[in-house]
Amino acid sequence: MDQPTPPAATESLLMRMQQHQTRLPPALAKVGAWALAYPFRTATLKIGELAAAAEVSVASVNRYATALGYEGYPEFRDDLLRAFESTFAPVEKLRAAVSRDTSNAEIMRESLACDAANIARTLDLLQPEQCEEAIRLIRSAKRVYTCGMGDSAYMATFLADMLDPYVDQAIATVEFAGPERSIRRLMKVQPGDLMIAITTPRYSRRTVEHVQHCREQGARTLALTDSPDSPVVPLADVTLLAGADHGVLHSSTTGMMALIMALGAALARSGNNTVDRAADMAERILPYLHVVPKPGRAKPDREER
């Protein structure tokens, strides 16, 4: 029998394991149940360790792998490792950083250098036609929804605030208070709306699901992410990329923050009456600002009574 091509994506591999689970004999089903319950740990275990954890023989573990279409357990484990590569990468980076004999100041300098490189990469990744289309989508939308989970939730909230002066309605769909609020808001999405999805490693499955829902509702979609291989890219009408690499942390948000600010700058310039509105805003907030006279400027004489 020809060996089928092992799936590369985590979701498809776990789904495959789940589909086989009900058709397996008892000993192999015990391996599958343990692997599905602890997929991260399974990816790091040797065959004997998995056998002991599942309380079966080594031969049963190997037969479980062949039942999934692999030549043996090593091929299954390698595929599982590849599927979780982006998830395990931050752990390995942190392990390498901890093992180095270096100062905290040096680690901080390296982090700042990573962020500077991410901004430079974000600049290199800008495509003029994608930028123009992104601004057109934002300007033409009835409502703009911004979506992000984890670290990207902060970016999505910041983006909604950045967009607020330039669109009729900017709605942040983030999950600081759980999924119910974001799902409730996205149920109102309709044709003419725009969904802007932000996701960087580690990519959020829920963000991808939200984008898919918005497309099904007839909305346009704009992706802000770090790579053409990001799972949200195939669902987006337009994609803008930002550098997100980091030497210790799982990813950096600096490039994404810079990209959002760049979008704000383009929107501020491209709209109608933006100068008048900016002047009106400056006048309205002036009473709330602490204004310090510049040194060297003469103070006006007091009016004599």
Short mmCIF file of C-alpha atoms in Angstrom, two decimals:
data_model
loop_
_atom_site.label_atom_id
_atom_site.label_comp_id
_atom_site.label_asym_id
_atom_site.label_seq_id
_atom_site.Cartn_x
_atom_site.Cartn_y
_atom_site.Cartn_z
CA MET A 1 0.00 0.00 0.00
CA ASP A 2 1.29 3.45 -0.91
CA GLN A 3 1.97 5.69 2.04
CA PRO A 4 -0.27 8.79 1.96
CA THR A 5 1.36 12.16 2.27
CA PRO A 6 1.37 13.12 5.97
CA PRO A 7 -0.57 16.35 6.57
CA ALA A 8 1.53 19.38 7.44
CA ALA A 9 -1.03 21.40 9.35
CA THR A 10 -1.74 20.73 13.01
CA GLU A 11 -5.48 20.88 12.51
CA SER A 12 -5.56 18.32 9.68
CA LEU A 13 -3.26 15.90 11.53
CA LEU A 14 -5.31 16.02 14.73
CA MET A 15 -8.49 15.64 12.72
CA ARG A 16 -7.02 12.59 11.00
CA MET A 17 -6.12 11.08 14.36
CA GLN A 18 -9.65 11.73 15.63
CA GLN A 19 -11.27 10.17 12.56
CA HIS A 20 -9.23 6.96 12.98
CA GLN A 21 -9.92 6.72 16.71
CA THR A 22 -13.25 4.88 16.52
CA ARG A 23 -11.88 2.31 14.04
CA LEU A 24 -8.84 1.25 16.09
CA PRO A 25 -8.50 -1.94 18.17
CA PRO A 26 -8.40 -1.35 21.95
CA ALA A 27 -4.61 -1.20 22.43
CA LEU A 28 -4.13 1.21 19.53
CA ALA A 29 -7.14 3.25 20.65
CA LYS A 30 -5.40 3.75 24.02
CA VAL A 31 -2.40 5.23 22.19
CA GLY A 32 -4.64 7.48 20.12
CA ALA A 33 -6.62 8.65 23.14
CA TRP A 34 -3.43 9.61 24.98
CA ALA A 35 -1.94 11.32 21.91
CA LEU A 36 -5.12 13.33 21.29
CA ALA A 37 -5.31 14.34 24.95
CA TYR A 38 -1.63 15.41 25.07
CA PRO A 39 -0.50 16.18 21.49
CA PHE A 40 2.30 18.55 22.57
CA ARG A 41 3.81 15.98 24.92
CA THR A 42 3.39 13.18 22.38
CA ALA A 43 5.48 15.14 19.88
CA THR A 44 8.41 15.16 22.32
CA LEU A 45 8.26 11.55 23.55
CA LYS A 46 10.30 8.60 22.39
CA ILE A 47 8.37 5.46 21.44
CA GLY A 48 9.08 3.73 24.75
CA GLU A 49 8.02 6.80 26.73
CA LEU A 50 4.72 7.04 24.85
CA ALA A 51 4.12 3.33 25.35
CA ALA A 52 4.64 3.71 29.11
CA ALA A 53 2.41 6.80 29.26
CA ALA A 54 -0.41 5.05 27.36
CA GLU A 55 0.19 1.78 29.24
CA VAL A 56 0.62 -0.29 26.08
CA SER A 57 3.49 -2.09 24.37
CA VAL A 58 6.04 -0.45 22.09
CA ALA A 59 4.67 -2.58 19.27
CA SER A 60 1.19 -1.07 19.80
CA VAL A 61 2.59 2.44 19.48
CA ASN A 62 4.29 1.50 16.24
CA ARG A 63 1.12 -0.16 14.92
CA TYR A 64 -0.84 3.00 15.80
CA ALA A 65 1.49 5.03 13.58
CA THR A 66 1.13 2.58 10.70
CA ALA A 67 -2.65 2.64 11.11
CA LEU A 68 -2.47 6.39 10.38
CA GLY A 69 -0.53 5.64 7.19
CA TYR A 70 3.03 6.17 8.37
CA GLU A 71 5.92 3.73 7.99
CA GLY A 72 6.39 3.75 11.74
CA TYR A 73 6.42 5.86 14.90
CA PRO A 74 9.48 8.01 13.97
CA GLU A 75 7.70 9.33 10.86
CA PHE A 76 4.51 10.01 12.83
CA ARG A 77 6.45 11.83 15.57
CA ASP A 78 8.41 13.91 13.02
CA ASP A 79 5.17 14.99 11.37
CA LEU A 80 3.66 15.89 14.72
CA LEU A 81 6.75 17.91 15.58
CA ARG A 82 6.50 19.78 12.28
CA ALA A 83 2.84 20.47 12.92
CA PHE A 84 3.68 22.08 16.25
CA GLU A 85 6.93 23.69 15.14
CA SER A 86 5.71 27.26 15.46
CA THR A 87 4.31 26.49 18.93
CA PHE A 88 7.49 24.87 20.22
CA ALA A 89 9.83 27.46 18.67
CA PRO A 90 9.39 30.05 21.48
CA VAL A 91 10.26 27.41 24.08
CA GLU A 92 13.45 26.53 22.24
CA LYS A 93 14.39 30.19 21.83
CA LEU A 94 13.89 30.82 25.54
CA ARG A 95 15.87 27.69 26.43
CA ALA A 96 18.78 28.95 24.29
CA ALA A 97 18.60 32.41 25.88
CA VAL A 98 18.58 31.00 29.42
CA SER A 99 21.63 28.85 28.68
CA ARG A 100 23.72 31.85 27.57
CA ASP A 101 25.95 33.66 30.02
CA THR A 102 24.91 37.23 29.28
CA SER A 103 23.67 40.28 31.15
CA ASN A 104 20.13 41.57 31.31
CA ALA A 105 21.28 44.76 29.61
CA GLU A 106 22.64 42.75 26.69
CA ILE A 107 19.36 40.81 26.38
CA MET A 108 17.48 44.13 26.33
CA ARG A 109 19.80 45.53 23.65
CA GLU A 110 19.27 42.43 21.54
CA SER A 111 15.51 42.76 21.95
CA LEU A 112 15.60 46.38 20.82
CA ALA A 113 17.73 45.36 17.85
CA CYS A 114 15.10 42.73 16.93
CA ASP A 115 12.39 45.36 17.05
CA ALA A 116 14.40 47.76 14.90
CA ALA A 117 14.92 44.95 12.38
CA ASN A 118 11.18 44.21 12.41
CA ILE A 119 10.35 47.80 11.52
CA ALA A 120 12.91 47.69 8.72
CA ARG A 121 11.42 44.43 7.47
CA THR A 122 7.91 45.90 7.62
CA LEU A 123 9.11 48.74 5.43
CA ASP A 124 10.69 46.30 2.96
CA LEU A 125 7.49 44.23 2.79
CA LEU A 126 5.23 47.15 1.83
CA GLN A 127 3.66 46.70 -1.61
CA PRO A 128 2.29 49.96 -3.08
CA GLU A 129 -0.74 48.36 -4.73
CA GLN A 130 -1.67 46.53 -1.53
CA CYS A 131 -1.36 49.75 0.46
CA GLU A 132 -3.63 51.64 -1.94
CA GLU A 133 -6.22 48.85 -1.91
CA ALA A 134 -6.12 48.63 1.90
CA ILE A 135 -6.86 52.35 2.26
CA ARG A 136 -9.63 52.09 -0.34
CA LEU A 137 -11.25 49.19 1.53
CA ILE A 138 -11.16 51.10 4.82
CA ARG A 139 -12.52 54.30 3.31
CA SER A 140 -15.36 52.57 1.47
CA ALA A 141 -16.53 50.33 4.33
CA LYS A 142 -19.79 51.01 6.15
CA ARG A 143 -18.33 49.55 9.32
CA VAL A 144 -14.84 48.30 10.10
CA TYR A 145 -14.34 45.39 12.48
CA THR A 146 -10.88 44.74 13.89
CA CYS A 147 -10.09 41.28 15.24
CA GLY A 148 -7.19 39.86 17.24
CA MET A 149 -6.55 37.34 20.00
CA GLY A 150 -3.73 37.14 22.54
CA ASP A 151 -1.11 39.84 21.94
CA SER A 152 -2.95 40.77 18.73
CA ALA A 153 -6.00 41.75 20.81
CA TYR A 154 -4.10 44.81 22.01
CA MET A 155 -3.17 45.59 18.42
CA ALA A 156 -6.78 45.22 17.28
CA THR A 157 -7.97 47.61 19.99
CA PHE A 158 -5.25 50.10 19.06
CA LEU A 159 -6.19 49.80 15.38
CA ALA A 160 -9.88 50.46 16.08
CA ASP A 161 -8.91 53.59 18.01
CA MET A 162 -6.58 54.65 15.18
CA LEU A 163 -9.36 54.20 12.60
CA ASP A 164 -12.06 55.95 14.64
CA PRO A 165 -11.54 59.50 13.22
CA TYR A 166 -11.61 58.26 9.62
CA VAL A 167 -14.51 55.77 9.43
CA ASP A 168 -18.18 55.89 10.39
CA GLN A 169 -17.80 53.04 12.87
CA ALA A 170 -14.77 51.09 14.08
CA ILE A 171 -15.57 48.02 16.21
CA ALA A 172 -12.90 46.03 18.04
CA THR A 173 -13.78 42.33 18.33
CA VAL A 174 -11.33 41.03 20.89
CA GLU A 175 -11.75 38.47 23.65
CA PHE A 176 -10.55 40.13 26.85
CA ALA A 177 -13.94 39.17 28.31
CA GLY A 178 -14.30 35.80 26.58
CA PRO A 179 -15.58 34.79 23.14
CA GLU A 180 -19.26 35.68 23.65
CA ARG A 181 -18.80 39.42 23.11
CA SER A 182 -16.81 39.09 19.90
CA ILE A 183 -19.19 36.45 18.49
CA ARG A 184 -22.17 38.66 19.31
CA ARG A 185 -20.63 41.61 17.51
CA LEU A 186 -19.62 39.60 14.47
CA MET A 187 -23.15 38.26 14.06
CA LYS A 188 -24.03 41.76 12.80
CA VAL A 189 -21.48 41.70 9.97
CA GLN A 190 -23.02 42.22 6.53
CA PRO A 191 -22.04 43.12 2.95
CA GLY A 192 -20.34 46.49 2.83
CA ASP A 193 -18.47 45.90 6.09
CA LEU A 194 -14.74 45.27 6.39
CA MET A 195 -13.01 42.82 8.72
CA ILE A 196 -9.36 43.59 9.55
CA ALA A 197 -7.76 40.53 11.12
CA ILE A 198 -4.45 40.71 12.99
CA THR A 199 -2.53 37.51 13.74
CA THR A 200 1.15 36.70 14.17
CA PRO A 201 2.88 33.64 15.62
CA ARG A 202 1.42 31.95 17.48
CA TYR A 203 -1.49 32.14 15.01
CA SER A 204 -5.00 32.13 16.45
CA ARG A 205 -7.45 29.55 15.12
CA ARG A 206 -10.36 31.63 16.40
CA THR A 207 -9.19 34.63 14.36
CA VAL A 208 -9.17 32.48 11.23
CA GLU A 209 -12.68 31.24 12.06
CA HIS A 210 -13.92 34.81 12.55
CA VAL A 211 -12.51 35.89 9.18
CA GLN A 212 -14.15 32.92 7.49
CA HIS A 213 -17.48 33.86 9.09
CA CYS A 214 -17.20 37.46 7.91
CA ARG A 215 -16.46 36.33 4.35
CA GLU A 216 -19.53 34.10 4.43
CA GLN A 217 -21.56 37.12 5.55
CA GLY A 218 -20.37 39.07 2.49
CA ALA A 219 -17.82 41.34 4.16
CA ARG A 220 -14.44 42.24 2.66
CA THR A 221 -11.33 41.18 4.55
CA LEU A 222 -7.93 42.75 5.20
CA ALA A 223 -5.18 40.72 6.88
CA LEU A 224 -2.36 42.23 8.92
CA THR A 225 0.09 39.41 9.55
CA ASP A 226 3.76 38.48 9.33
CA SER A 227 4.10 35.96 6.50
CA PRO A 228 2.50 34.90 3.20
CA ASP A 229 2.21 31.46 4.85
CA SER A 230 0.00 32.82 7.63
CA PRO A 231 -3.32 30.89 7.76
CA VAL A 232 -5.34 34.08 7.42
CA VAL A 233 -3.81 35.10 4.05
CA PRO A 234 -5.93 32.79 1.83
CA LEU A 235 -9.07 34.31 3.34
CA ALA A 236 -8.04 37.95 2.81
CA ASP A 237 -8.87 40.25 -0.09
CA VAL A 238 -5.76 42.27 0.78
CA THR A 239 -2.76 41.45 2.97
CA LEU A 240 -0.21 43.77 4.60
CA LEU A 241 2.84 42.18 6.21
CA ALA A 242 4.83 43.21 9.28
CA GLY A 243 8.04 41.78 10.74
CA ALA A 244 7.39 39.85 13.95
CA ASP A 245 10.58 37.91 14.74
CA HIS A 246 12.11 37.93 18.21
CA GLY A 247 15.14 36.22 19.66
CA VAL A 248 13.53 35.26 22.99
CA LEU A 249 9.79 35.95 22.94
CA HIS A 250 7.39 34.04 20.70
CA SER A 251 6.98 37.11 18.49
CA SER A 252 7.27 40.89 18.47
CA THR A 253 4.40 43.36 18.06
CA THR A 254 6.64 46.33 17.23
CA GLY A 255 6.46 45.88 13.46
CA MET A 256 2.67 45.48 13.63
CA MET A 257 2.34 48.59 15.78
CA ALA A 258 4.41 50.54 13.25
CA LEU A 259 2.28 49.21 10.38
CA ILE A 260 -0.92 50.30 12.14
CA MET A 261 0.50 53.77 12.70
CA ALA A 262 1.50 53.90 9.03
CA LEU A 263 -2.11 53.09 8.09
CA GLY A 264 -3.26 55.91 10.35
CA ALA A 265 -0.85 58.34 8.68
CA ALA A 266 -2.10 57.37 5.21
CA LEU A 267 -5.72 57.74 6.29
CA ALA A 268 -5.06 61.14 7.87
CA ARG A 269 -3.62 62.41 4.60
CA SER A 270 -6.07 60.82 2.18
CA GLY A 271 -9.44 61.93 3.57
CA ASN A 272 -11.57 64.99 2.99
CA ASN A 273 -11.28 67.94 5.39
CA THR A 274 -8.69 66.10 7.48
CA VAL A 275 -6.76 69.30 8.22
CA ASP A 276 -9.89 71.11 9.39
CA ARG A 277 -10.88 68.19 11.58
CA ALA A 278 -7.40 67.94 13.07
CA ALA A 279 -7.46 71.66 13.85
CA ASP A 280 -10.90 71.34 15.43
CA MET A 281 -9.69 68.43 17.57
CA ALA A 282 -6.61 70.37 18.69
CA GLU A 283 -8.79 73.30 19.70
CA ARG A 284 -11.22 71.11 21.63
CA ILE A 285 -8.55 69.29 23.64
CA LEU A 286 -6.45 72.40 24.34
CA PRO A 287 -8.16 73.13 27.71
CA TYR A 288 -7.12 69.67 28.93
CA LEU A 289 -3.45 69.96 28.01
CA HIS A 290 -0.56 71.11 30.16
CA VAL A 291 1.01 73.76 27.96
CA VAL A 292 4.46 75.05 28.91
CA PRO A 293 5.67 78.28 27.26
CA LYS A 294 8.84 77.80 25.24
CA PRO A 295 11.93 79.34 26.91
CA GLY A 296 13.03 82.72 25.65
CA ARG A 297 9.56 83.88 24.67
CA ALA A 298 8.58 87.14 26.32
CA LYS A 299 5.56 87.07 28.57
CA PRO A 300 2.80 89.55 27.74
CA ASP A 301 2.55 92.59 29.98
CA ARG A 302 -0.27 92.54 32.47
CA GLU A 303 -3.13 94.83 31.63
CA GLU A 304 -3.13 97.88 33.87
CA ARG A 305 -6.25 98.49 35.84
#
